[in-house]
XYZ file of C-alpha atoms in Angstrom:
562
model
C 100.673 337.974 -212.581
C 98.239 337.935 -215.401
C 94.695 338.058 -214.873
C 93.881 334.347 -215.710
C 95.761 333.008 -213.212
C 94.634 335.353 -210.572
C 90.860 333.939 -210.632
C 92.556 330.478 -210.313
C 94.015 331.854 -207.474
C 90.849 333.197 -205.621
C 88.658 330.792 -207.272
C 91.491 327.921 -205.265
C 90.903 329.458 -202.120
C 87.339 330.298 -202.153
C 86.658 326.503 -202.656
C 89.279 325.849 -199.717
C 87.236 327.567 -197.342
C 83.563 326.224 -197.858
C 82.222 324.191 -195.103
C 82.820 320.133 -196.110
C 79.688 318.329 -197.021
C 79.467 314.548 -196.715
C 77.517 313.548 -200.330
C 75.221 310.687 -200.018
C 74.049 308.774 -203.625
C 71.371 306.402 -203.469
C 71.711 305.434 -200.104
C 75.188 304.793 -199.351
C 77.580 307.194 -198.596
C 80.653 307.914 -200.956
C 83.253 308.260 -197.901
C 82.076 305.969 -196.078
C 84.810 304.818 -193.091
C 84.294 301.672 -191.713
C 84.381 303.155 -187.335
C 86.894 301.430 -184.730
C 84.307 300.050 -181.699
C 84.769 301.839 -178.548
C 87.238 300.699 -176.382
C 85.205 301.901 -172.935
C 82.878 304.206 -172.372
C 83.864 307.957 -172.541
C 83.000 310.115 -169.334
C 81.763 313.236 -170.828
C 81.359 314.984 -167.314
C 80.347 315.237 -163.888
C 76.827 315.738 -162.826
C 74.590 317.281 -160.530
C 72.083 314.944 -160.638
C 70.082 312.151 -162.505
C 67.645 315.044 -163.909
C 70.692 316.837 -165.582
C 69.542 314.753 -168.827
C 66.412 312.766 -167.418
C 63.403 314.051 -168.900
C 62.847 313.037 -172.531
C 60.703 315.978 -173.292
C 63.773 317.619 -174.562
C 66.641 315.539 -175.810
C 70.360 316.020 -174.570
C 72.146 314.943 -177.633
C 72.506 315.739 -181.533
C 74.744 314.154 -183.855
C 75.408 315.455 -187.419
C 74.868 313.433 -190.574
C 78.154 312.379 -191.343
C 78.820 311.334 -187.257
C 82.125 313.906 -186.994
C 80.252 316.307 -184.309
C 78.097 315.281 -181.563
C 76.536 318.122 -179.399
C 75.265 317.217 -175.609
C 73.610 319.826 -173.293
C 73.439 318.619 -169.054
C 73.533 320.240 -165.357
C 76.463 320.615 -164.637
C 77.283 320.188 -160.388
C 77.496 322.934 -157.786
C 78.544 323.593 -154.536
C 75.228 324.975 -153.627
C 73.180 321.980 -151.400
C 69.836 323.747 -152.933
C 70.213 324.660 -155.941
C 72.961 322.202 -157.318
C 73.137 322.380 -160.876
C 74.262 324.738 -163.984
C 73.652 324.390 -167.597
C 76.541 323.322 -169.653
C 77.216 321.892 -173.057
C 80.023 319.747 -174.790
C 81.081 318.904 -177.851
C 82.815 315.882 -179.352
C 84.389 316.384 -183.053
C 85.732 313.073 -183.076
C 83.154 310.857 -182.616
C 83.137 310.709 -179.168
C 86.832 309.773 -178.230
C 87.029 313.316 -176.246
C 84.627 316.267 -175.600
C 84.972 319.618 -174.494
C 83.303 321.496 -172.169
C 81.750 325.438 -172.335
C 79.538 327.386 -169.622
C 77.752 328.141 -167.281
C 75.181 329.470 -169.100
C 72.783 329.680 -166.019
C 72.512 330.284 -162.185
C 72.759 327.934 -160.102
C 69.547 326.137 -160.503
C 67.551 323.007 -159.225
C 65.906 321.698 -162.044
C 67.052 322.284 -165.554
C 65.230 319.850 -168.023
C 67.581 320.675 -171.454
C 67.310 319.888 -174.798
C 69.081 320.770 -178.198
C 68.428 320.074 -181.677
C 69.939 320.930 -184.854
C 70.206 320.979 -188.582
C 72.006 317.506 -190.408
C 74.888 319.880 -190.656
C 74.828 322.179 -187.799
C 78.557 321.092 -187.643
C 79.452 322.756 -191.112
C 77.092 325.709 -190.935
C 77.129 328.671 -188.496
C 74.197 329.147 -186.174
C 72.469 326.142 -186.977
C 72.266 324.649 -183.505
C 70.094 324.911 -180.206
C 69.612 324.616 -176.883
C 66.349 325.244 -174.193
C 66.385 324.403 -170.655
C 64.553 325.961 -167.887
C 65.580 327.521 -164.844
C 63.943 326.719 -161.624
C 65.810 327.192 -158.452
C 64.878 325.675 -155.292
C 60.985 325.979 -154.341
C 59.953 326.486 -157.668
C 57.922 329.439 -157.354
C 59.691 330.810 -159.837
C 60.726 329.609 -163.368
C 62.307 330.373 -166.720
C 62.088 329.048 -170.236
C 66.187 329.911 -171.688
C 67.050 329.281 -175.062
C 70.531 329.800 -176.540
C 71.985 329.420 -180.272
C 75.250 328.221 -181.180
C 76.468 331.278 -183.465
C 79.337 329.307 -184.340
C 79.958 325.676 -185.080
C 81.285 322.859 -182.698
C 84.712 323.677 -184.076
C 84.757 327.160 -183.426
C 82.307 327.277 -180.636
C 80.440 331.039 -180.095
C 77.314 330.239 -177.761
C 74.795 333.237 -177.732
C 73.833 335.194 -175.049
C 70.558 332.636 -173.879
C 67.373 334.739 -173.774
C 64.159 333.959 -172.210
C 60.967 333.441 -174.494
C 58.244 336.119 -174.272
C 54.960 334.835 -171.673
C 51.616 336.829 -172.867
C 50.364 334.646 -169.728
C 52.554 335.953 -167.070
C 52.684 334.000 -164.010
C 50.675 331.773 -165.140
C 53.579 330.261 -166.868
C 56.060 328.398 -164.710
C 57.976 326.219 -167.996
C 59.051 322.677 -167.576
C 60.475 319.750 -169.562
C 61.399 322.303 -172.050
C 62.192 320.836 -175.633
C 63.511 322.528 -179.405
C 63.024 320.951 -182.416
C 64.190 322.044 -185.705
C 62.612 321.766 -189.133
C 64.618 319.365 -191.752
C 63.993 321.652 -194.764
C 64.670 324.991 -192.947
C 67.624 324.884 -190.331
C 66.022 328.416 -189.185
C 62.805 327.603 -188.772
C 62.348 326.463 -184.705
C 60.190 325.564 -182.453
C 60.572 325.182 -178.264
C 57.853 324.079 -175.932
C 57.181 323.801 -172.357
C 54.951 322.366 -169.763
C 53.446 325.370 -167.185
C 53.734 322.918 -164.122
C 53.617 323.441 -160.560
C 53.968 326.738 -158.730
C 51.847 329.107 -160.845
C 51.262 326.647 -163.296
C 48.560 325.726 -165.334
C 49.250 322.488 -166.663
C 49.361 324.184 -170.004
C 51.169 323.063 -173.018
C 52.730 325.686 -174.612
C 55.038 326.972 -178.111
C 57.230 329.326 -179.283
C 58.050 329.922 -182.893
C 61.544 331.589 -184.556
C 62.006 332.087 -188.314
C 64.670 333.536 -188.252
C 67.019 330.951 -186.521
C 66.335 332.117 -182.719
C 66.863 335.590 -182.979
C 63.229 336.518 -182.323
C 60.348 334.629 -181.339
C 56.322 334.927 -181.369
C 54.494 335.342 -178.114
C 53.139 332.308 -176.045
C 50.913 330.054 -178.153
C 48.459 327.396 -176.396
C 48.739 323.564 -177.362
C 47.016 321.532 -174.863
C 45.921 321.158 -171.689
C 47.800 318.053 -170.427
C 45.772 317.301 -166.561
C 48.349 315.201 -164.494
C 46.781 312.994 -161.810
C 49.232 311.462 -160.489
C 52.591 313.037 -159.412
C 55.264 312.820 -161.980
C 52.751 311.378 -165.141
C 53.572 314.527 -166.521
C 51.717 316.037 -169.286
C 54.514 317.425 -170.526
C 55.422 316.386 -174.000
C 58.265 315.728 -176.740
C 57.727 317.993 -180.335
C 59.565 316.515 -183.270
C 59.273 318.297 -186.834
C 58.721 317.092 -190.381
C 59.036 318.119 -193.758
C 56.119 320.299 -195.121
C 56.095 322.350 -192.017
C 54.423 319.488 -190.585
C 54.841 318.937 -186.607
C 53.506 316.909 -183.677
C 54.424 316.430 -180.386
C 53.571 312.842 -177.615
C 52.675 313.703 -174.351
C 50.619 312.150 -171.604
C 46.716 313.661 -170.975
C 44.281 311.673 -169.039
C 40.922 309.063 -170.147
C 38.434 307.409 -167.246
C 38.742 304.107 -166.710
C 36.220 302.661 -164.552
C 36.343 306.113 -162.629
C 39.510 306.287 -162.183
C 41.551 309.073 -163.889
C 44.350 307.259 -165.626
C 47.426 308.974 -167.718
C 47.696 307.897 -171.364
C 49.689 308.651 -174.628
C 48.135 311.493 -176.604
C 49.203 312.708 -179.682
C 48.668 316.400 -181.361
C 49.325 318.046 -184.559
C 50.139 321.187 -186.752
C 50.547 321.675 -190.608
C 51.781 325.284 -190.104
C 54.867 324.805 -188.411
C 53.687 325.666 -184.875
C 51.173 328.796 -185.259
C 48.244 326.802 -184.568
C 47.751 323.223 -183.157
C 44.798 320.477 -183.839
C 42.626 318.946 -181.502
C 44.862 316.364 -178.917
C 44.138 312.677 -180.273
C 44.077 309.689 -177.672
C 46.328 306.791 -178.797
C 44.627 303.379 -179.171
C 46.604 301.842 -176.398
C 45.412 297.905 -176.510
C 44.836 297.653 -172.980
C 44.678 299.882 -169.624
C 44.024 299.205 -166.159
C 42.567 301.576 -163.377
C 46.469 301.134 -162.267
C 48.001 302.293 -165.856
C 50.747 304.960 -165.149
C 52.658 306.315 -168.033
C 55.157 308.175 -166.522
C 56.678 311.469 -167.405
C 60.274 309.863 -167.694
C 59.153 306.965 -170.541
C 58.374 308.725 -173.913
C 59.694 309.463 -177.302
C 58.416 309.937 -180.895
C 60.033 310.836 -184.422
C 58.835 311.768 -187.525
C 59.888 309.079 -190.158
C 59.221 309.385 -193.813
C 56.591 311.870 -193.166
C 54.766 309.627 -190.718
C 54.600 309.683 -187.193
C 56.132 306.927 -184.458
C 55.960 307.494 -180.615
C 56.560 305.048 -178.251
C 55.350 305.027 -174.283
C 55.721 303.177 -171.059
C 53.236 301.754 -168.781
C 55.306 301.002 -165.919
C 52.586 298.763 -163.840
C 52.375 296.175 -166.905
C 54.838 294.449 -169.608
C 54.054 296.729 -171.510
C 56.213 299.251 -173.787
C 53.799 300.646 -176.771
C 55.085 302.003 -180.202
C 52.624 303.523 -182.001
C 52.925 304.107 -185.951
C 50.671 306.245 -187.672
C 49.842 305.407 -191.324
C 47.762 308.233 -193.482
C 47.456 312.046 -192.981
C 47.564 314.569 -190.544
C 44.248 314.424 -188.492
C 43.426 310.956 -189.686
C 46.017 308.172 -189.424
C 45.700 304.854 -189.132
C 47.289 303.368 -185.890
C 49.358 300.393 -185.658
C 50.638 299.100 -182.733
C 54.069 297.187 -181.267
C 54.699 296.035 -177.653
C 58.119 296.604 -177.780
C 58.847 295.169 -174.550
C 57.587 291.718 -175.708
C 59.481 291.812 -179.258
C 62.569 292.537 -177.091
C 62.495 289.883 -174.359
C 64.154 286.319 -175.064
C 65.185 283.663 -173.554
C 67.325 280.795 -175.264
C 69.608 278.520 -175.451
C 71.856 278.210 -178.517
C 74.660 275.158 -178.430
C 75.710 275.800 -174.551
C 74.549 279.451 -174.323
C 71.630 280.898 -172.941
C 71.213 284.264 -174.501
C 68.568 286.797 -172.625
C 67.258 290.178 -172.909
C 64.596 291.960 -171.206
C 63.471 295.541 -172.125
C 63.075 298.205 -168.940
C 62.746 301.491 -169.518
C 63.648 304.837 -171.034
C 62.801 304.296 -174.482
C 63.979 306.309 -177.593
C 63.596 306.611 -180.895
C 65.968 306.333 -183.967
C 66.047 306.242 -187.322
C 69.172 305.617 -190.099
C 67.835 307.178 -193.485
C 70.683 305.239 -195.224
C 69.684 302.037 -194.030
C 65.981 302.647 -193.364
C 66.858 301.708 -189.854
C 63.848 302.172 -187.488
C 65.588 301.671 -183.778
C 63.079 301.794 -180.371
C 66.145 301.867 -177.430
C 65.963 301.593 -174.118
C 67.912 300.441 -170.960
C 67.796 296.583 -170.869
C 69.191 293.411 -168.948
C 71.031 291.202 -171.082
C 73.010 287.697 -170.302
C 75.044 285.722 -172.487
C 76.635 282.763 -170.764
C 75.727 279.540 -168.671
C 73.941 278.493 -165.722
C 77.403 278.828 -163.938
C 79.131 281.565 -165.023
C 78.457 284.266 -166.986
C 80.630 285.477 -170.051
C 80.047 288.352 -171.068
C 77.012 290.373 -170.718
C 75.499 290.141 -167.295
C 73.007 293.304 -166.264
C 71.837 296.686 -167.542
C 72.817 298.160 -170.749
C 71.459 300.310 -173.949
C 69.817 297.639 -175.884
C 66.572 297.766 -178.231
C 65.083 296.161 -181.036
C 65.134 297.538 -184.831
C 63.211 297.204 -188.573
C 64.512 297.715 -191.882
C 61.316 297.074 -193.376
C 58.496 299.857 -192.048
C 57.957 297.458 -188.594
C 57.074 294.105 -190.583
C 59.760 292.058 -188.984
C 61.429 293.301 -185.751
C 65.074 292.003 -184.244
C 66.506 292.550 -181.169
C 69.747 294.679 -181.267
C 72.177 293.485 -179.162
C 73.807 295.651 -176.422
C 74.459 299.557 -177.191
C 76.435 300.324 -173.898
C 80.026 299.166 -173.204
C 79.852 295.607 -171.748
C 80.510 294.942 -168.339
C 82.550 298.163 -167.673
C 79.754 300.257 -169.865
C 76.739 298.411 -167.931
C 74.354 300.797 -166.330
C 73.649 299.681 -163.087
C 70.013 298.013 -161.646
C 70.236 299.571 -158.481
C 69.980 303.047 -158.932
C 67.732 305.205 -161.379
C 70.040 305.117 -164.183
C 68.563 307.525 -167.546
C 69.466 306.828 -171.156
C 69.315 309.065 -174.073
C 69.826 307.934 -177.759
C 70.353 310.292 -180.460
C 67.466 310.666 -182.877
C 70.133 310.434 -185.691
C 71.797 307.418 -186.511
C 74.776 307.699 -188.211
C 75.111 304.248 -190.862
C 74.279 301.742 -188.969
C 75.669 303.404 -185.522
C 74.198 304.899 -182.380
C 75.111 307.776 -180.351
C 73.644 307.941 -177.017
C 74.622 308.906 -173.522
C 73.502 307.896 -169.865
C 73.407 309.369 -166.339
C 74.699 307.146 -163.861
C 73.234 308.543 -160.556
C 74.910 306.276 -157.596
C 78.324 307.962 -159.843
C 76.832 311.301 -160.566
C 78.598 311.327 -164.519
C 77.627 311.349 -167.272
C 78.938 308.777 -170.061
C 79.154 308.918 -173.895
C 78.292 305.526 -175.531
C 78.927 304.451 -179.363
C 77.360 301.255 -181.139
C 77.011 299.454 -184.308
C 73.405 298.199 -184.790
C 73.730 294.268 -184.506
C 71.074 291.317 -183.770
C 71.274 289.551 -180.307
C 72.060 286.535 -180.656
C 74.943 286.912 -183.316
C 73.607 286.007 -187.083
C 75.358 282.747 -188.031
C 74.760 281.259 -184.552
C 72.765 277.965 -185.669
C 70.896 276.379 -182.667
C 71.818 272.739 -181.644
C 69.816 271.717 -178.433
C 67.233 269.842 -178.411
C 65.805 270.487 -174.787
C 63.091 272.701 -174.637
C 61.589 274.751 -171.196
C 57.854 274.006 -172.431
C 58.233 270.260 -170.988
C 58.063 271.763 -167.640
C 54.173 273.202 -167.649
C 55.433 276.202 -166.149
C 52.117 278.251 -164.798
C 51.767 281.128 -162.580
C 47.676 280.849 -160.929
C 45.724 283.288 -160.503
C 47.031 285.903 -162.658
C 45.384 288.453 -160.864
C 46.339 288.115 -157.112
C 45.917 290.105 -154.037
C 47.670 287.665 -151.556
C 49.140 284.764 -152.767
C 49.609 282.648 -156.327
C 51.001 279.697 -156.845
C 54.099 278.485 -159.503
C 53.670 274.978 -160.589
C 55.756 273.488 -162.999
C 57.363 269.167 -163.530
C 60.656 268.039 -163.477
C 61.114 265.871 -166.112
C 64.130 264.677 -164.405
C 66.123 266.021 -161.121
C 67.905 268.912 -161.898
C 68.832 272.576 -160.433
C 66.202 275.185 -160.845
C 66.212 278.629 -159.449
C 62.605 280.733 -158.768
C 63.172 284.135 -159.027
C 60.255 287.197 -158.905
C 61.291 290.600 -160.524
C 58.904 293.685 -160.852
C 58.468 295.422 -164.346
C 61.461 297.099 -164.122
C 63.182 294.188 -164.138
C 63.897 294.625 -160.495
C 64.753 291.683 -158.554
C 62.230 291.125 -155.325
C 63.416 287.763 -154.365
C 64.969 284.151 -154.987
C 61.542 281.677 -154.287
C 63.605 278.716 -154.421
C 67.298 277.982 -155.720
C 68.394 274.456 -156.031
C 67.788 270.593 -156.531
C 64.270 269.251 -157.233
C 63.324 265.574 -157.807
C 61.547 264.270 -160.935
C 57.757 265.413 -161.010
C 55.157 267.698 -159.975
C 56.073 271.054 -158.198
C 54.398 273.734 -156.381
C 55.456 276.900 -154.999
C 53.368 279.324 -152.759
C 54.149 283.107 -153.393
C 52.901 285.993 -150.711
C 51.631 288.870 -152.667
C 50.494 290.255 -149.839
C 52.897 293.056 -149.298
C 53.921 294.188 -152.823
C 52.809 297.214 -154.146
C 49.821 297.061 -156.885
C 51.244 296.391 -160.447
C 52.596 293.444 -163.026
C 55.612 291.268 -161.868
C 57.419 288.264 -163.370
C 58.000 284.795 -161.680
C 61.299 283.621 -163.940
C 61.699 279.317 -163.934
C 65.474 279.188 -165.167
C 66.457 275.566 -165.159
C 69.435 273.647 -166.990
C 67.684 273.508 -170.323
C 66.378 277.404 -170.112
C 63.971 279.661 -168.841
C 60.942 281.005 -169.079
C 58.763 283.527 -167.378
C 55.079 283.907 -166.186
C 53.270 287.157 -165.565
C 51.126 287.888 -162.864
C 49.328 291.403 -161.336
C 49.108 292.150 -157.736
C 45.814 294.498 -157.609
């Protein structure tokens, strides 16, 4: 053979065994493959319990650019009564049709908080994806901050040995609500946090840096001090990186309102990828009550375009807060979006009613070739009639979305499977998006706890109602009066609305959830004025929702019981 054609030869299969990149030219992508909709969703495993993903300090699943690998880390069930969990991961390399399972790569544990993050092409490069969780068995006087490193790649899986972080504090650190976050320019450049919480904790915040990829890490470094008042309003927080070595992290630190100590959304900063942290920055939240509580479950943030987003939860209001900061690090410029009000509608188009209502468990999203901003989060949704309902009728993935920065806002209609996908009201049901989306597609996954799995959902980003739908009736629910007085109550309100004509009207009062507490009235009503007397009395303190659904719509009235 003469020389010549050897080097075509090796120069043949040198090229044959590079890692596949996915090349993306101003904004679309040049293989772009229109995906099948799932058919159902995809159990991706057995559970041990609701907190084997719940906690959105750390998230539970990765997806790489192109969408062909998608990485999830959970607690895996035990026999053990106490201690009834064990970390696992699984991979899908087929967009979520199957997944495969490795571990254990802990004890048998109680509490196990995960999280894993990754480079856009962790699933073409070796060692370019991670995992932290804690380990806390039962009693939690002891506790461990584990992070492992996928030496390998999701095709060829070869999971280090996971190592606990160094602790210059000792016992004072007990880690929680652990979290990893990568940095988009440098796929080895990594940072993990952790909350020091209950036995031997200090409510610290603290960081860990790697540069080289996970190998080795600097001692304990000090973030915050997030106080926690109230059981469960964690301070622990969610870090997300940005270009520039640029990071921040959302959390949940207390303010005084009218001497009470309330939990809020805080914010706080570095420039130098970790090694030192700003001073913690309360976010303008437009309104609090001595009864706020943001709890530990309902957070998220992103950076997007070099600017930061979080979002929060006040579960005792109607409120779900997305906060975009405009500027530089140390001063931005705050604007503000009650998500849970730019997701909630009610109306009818031709002869059906279309309705969403945002929950909780909210996450964010963002599509870089669509300049997609997403804010998801479990939501009720119906699509039908007054008599029967068509399609979607309960819980599901849902959320609202921008293409434009948060100028306009739409709501996206359902994320989970309907019907068979629908995530169930009655237990306490966590969802987990995928920071990533994929062109116009989400990747998430929830825990079903009455179930004890865990599911894999897929879904193309599209507005609820359908575009194209044009409305045709001409009946409106504003010709009832609907009113709801007082709207601060410790006993009793009243519901007054007018029939314009008899009809069928149900009365229904939910909490904030969303939660059903009871039918006030179902049935016929004559023409004209109507009261209804409510007893307060014996909720709990917080914001509810009287609902008037009658034959030409619905509408609902908010009222707090204080």
């Amino acid at each position: 053979m003469n020389k010549f054609g050897l080097i075509m030869i090796l120069t043949v299969l040198c090229f044959a065994n590079l890692p596949q990149n996915i090349d993306y030219v101003d904004g679309e992508s040049t293989n772009k493959t229109p995906l099948p909709p799932m058919a159902d969703r995809v159990l991706i495993s057995p559970i041990g319990d609701i907190r084997a993903i719940l906690g959105p300090q750390g998230k539970n699943i990765v997806v790489s650019e192109g969408g062909e690998a998608i990485a999830v880390i959970y607690g895996d069930p035990t026999t053990d009564p106490d201690n009834y969990m064990e970390i696992k991961i699984a991979y899908s390399l087929d967009n979520g049709a199957t997944w495969i399972t490795y571990g254990p790569f802990s004890p048998e544990i109680r509490r196990v908080y995960p999280g894993v993050d990754g480079s856009p092409d962790f699933d073409a490069y070796y060692g370019e994806l991670y995992f932290s969780w804690q380990e806390s068995p039962f009693g939690y006087a002891t506790g461990d901050h584990k992070v492992m490193i996928e030496e390998g790649i999701p095709s060829a899986s070869s999971p280090s040995i996971p190592a606990s972080l160094p602790s210059a504090y000792g016992t004072d650190i007990c880690p929680w609500f652990t979290c990893v976050a990568v940095d988009p320019d440098d796929p080895y450049d990594i940072i993990s946090t952790s909350l020091s919480y209950l036995n031997n904790g200090n409510e610290n915040c603290y960081a860990w840096v790697s540069e080289d990829g996970g190998y080795t890490w600097t001692d304990t470094i000090f973030v915050y001090n997030g106080h926690d008042p109230i059981s469960g309003s964690s301070g622990a927080g969610h870090c997300r990186r940005g270009p520039g070595d640029y990071a921040f992290m959302t959390f949940h630190d207390t303010i005084d309102v009218g001497g009470t100590a309330v939990t809020v959304p805080h914010i706080i900063e570095s420039t130098d990828g970790g090694f030192t942290w700003g001073t913690k920055e309360t976010l303008p939240v437009p309104y609090v009550t001595p009864a706020s509580q943001f709890w530990w479950t309902e957070l998220d943030c992103e950076v997007i375009n070099g600017e930061p987003w979080a979002v929060h939860m006040d579960l005792t209001s109607d409120s779900m807060w997305l906060f975009h900061g405009t500027g530089s690090p140390g001063s931005w410029t705050w604007e503000v979006f009650n998500i849970r009000q730019l997701g909630t509608t009610s109306q009818w188009i031709n002869d059906t009613l279309y309705e969403s209502q945002p929950s909780q468990y909210s996450s964010l999203s963002y599509d870089p070739l669509n300049n997609i901003i997403l804010v998801s989060y479990k939501a009720n949704y119906y699509v039908g009639d007054t008599l029967t309902w068509a399609t979607h009728n309960g819980a599901h993935i849902g959320g609202v979305y921008t293409t434009d920065n948060g100028a306009t806002w739409t709501i996206c209609d359902v994320l989970s499977t309907p019907n068979t996908g629908e995530i169930a009201w009655a237990d306490w049901s966590g969802t987990e998006v995928a920071h990533h989306i994929v062109d116009g597609w989400t990747y998430g996954c929830w825990a079903n706890e009455a179930e004890l799995n865990l599911y894999f959902e897929r879904a193309e980003i599209q507005s609820f109602p359908p575009v194209g739908i044009e409305e045709t009736s001409s009946n409106s629910i504003i010709s009832y009066n609907f009113s709801v007085l007082p709207t601060i109550t410790s006993n009793r309100c009243c519901a007054s609305f007018t029939m314009p004509s008899p009809g069928n009207i149900t009365l229904k009062l939910f909490d904030a959830t969303g939660r059903l507490i009871k039918t006030a009235y179902q049935g016929q009503l004559e023409k004209g004025a109507q009261q209804f007397d409510i007893n307060t009395l014996n909720l709990t303190n917080g914001a509810y929702f009287l609902v008037l659904k009658t034959e030409s719509g619905s509408d609902a009235r908010k009222f707090i019981k204080f």
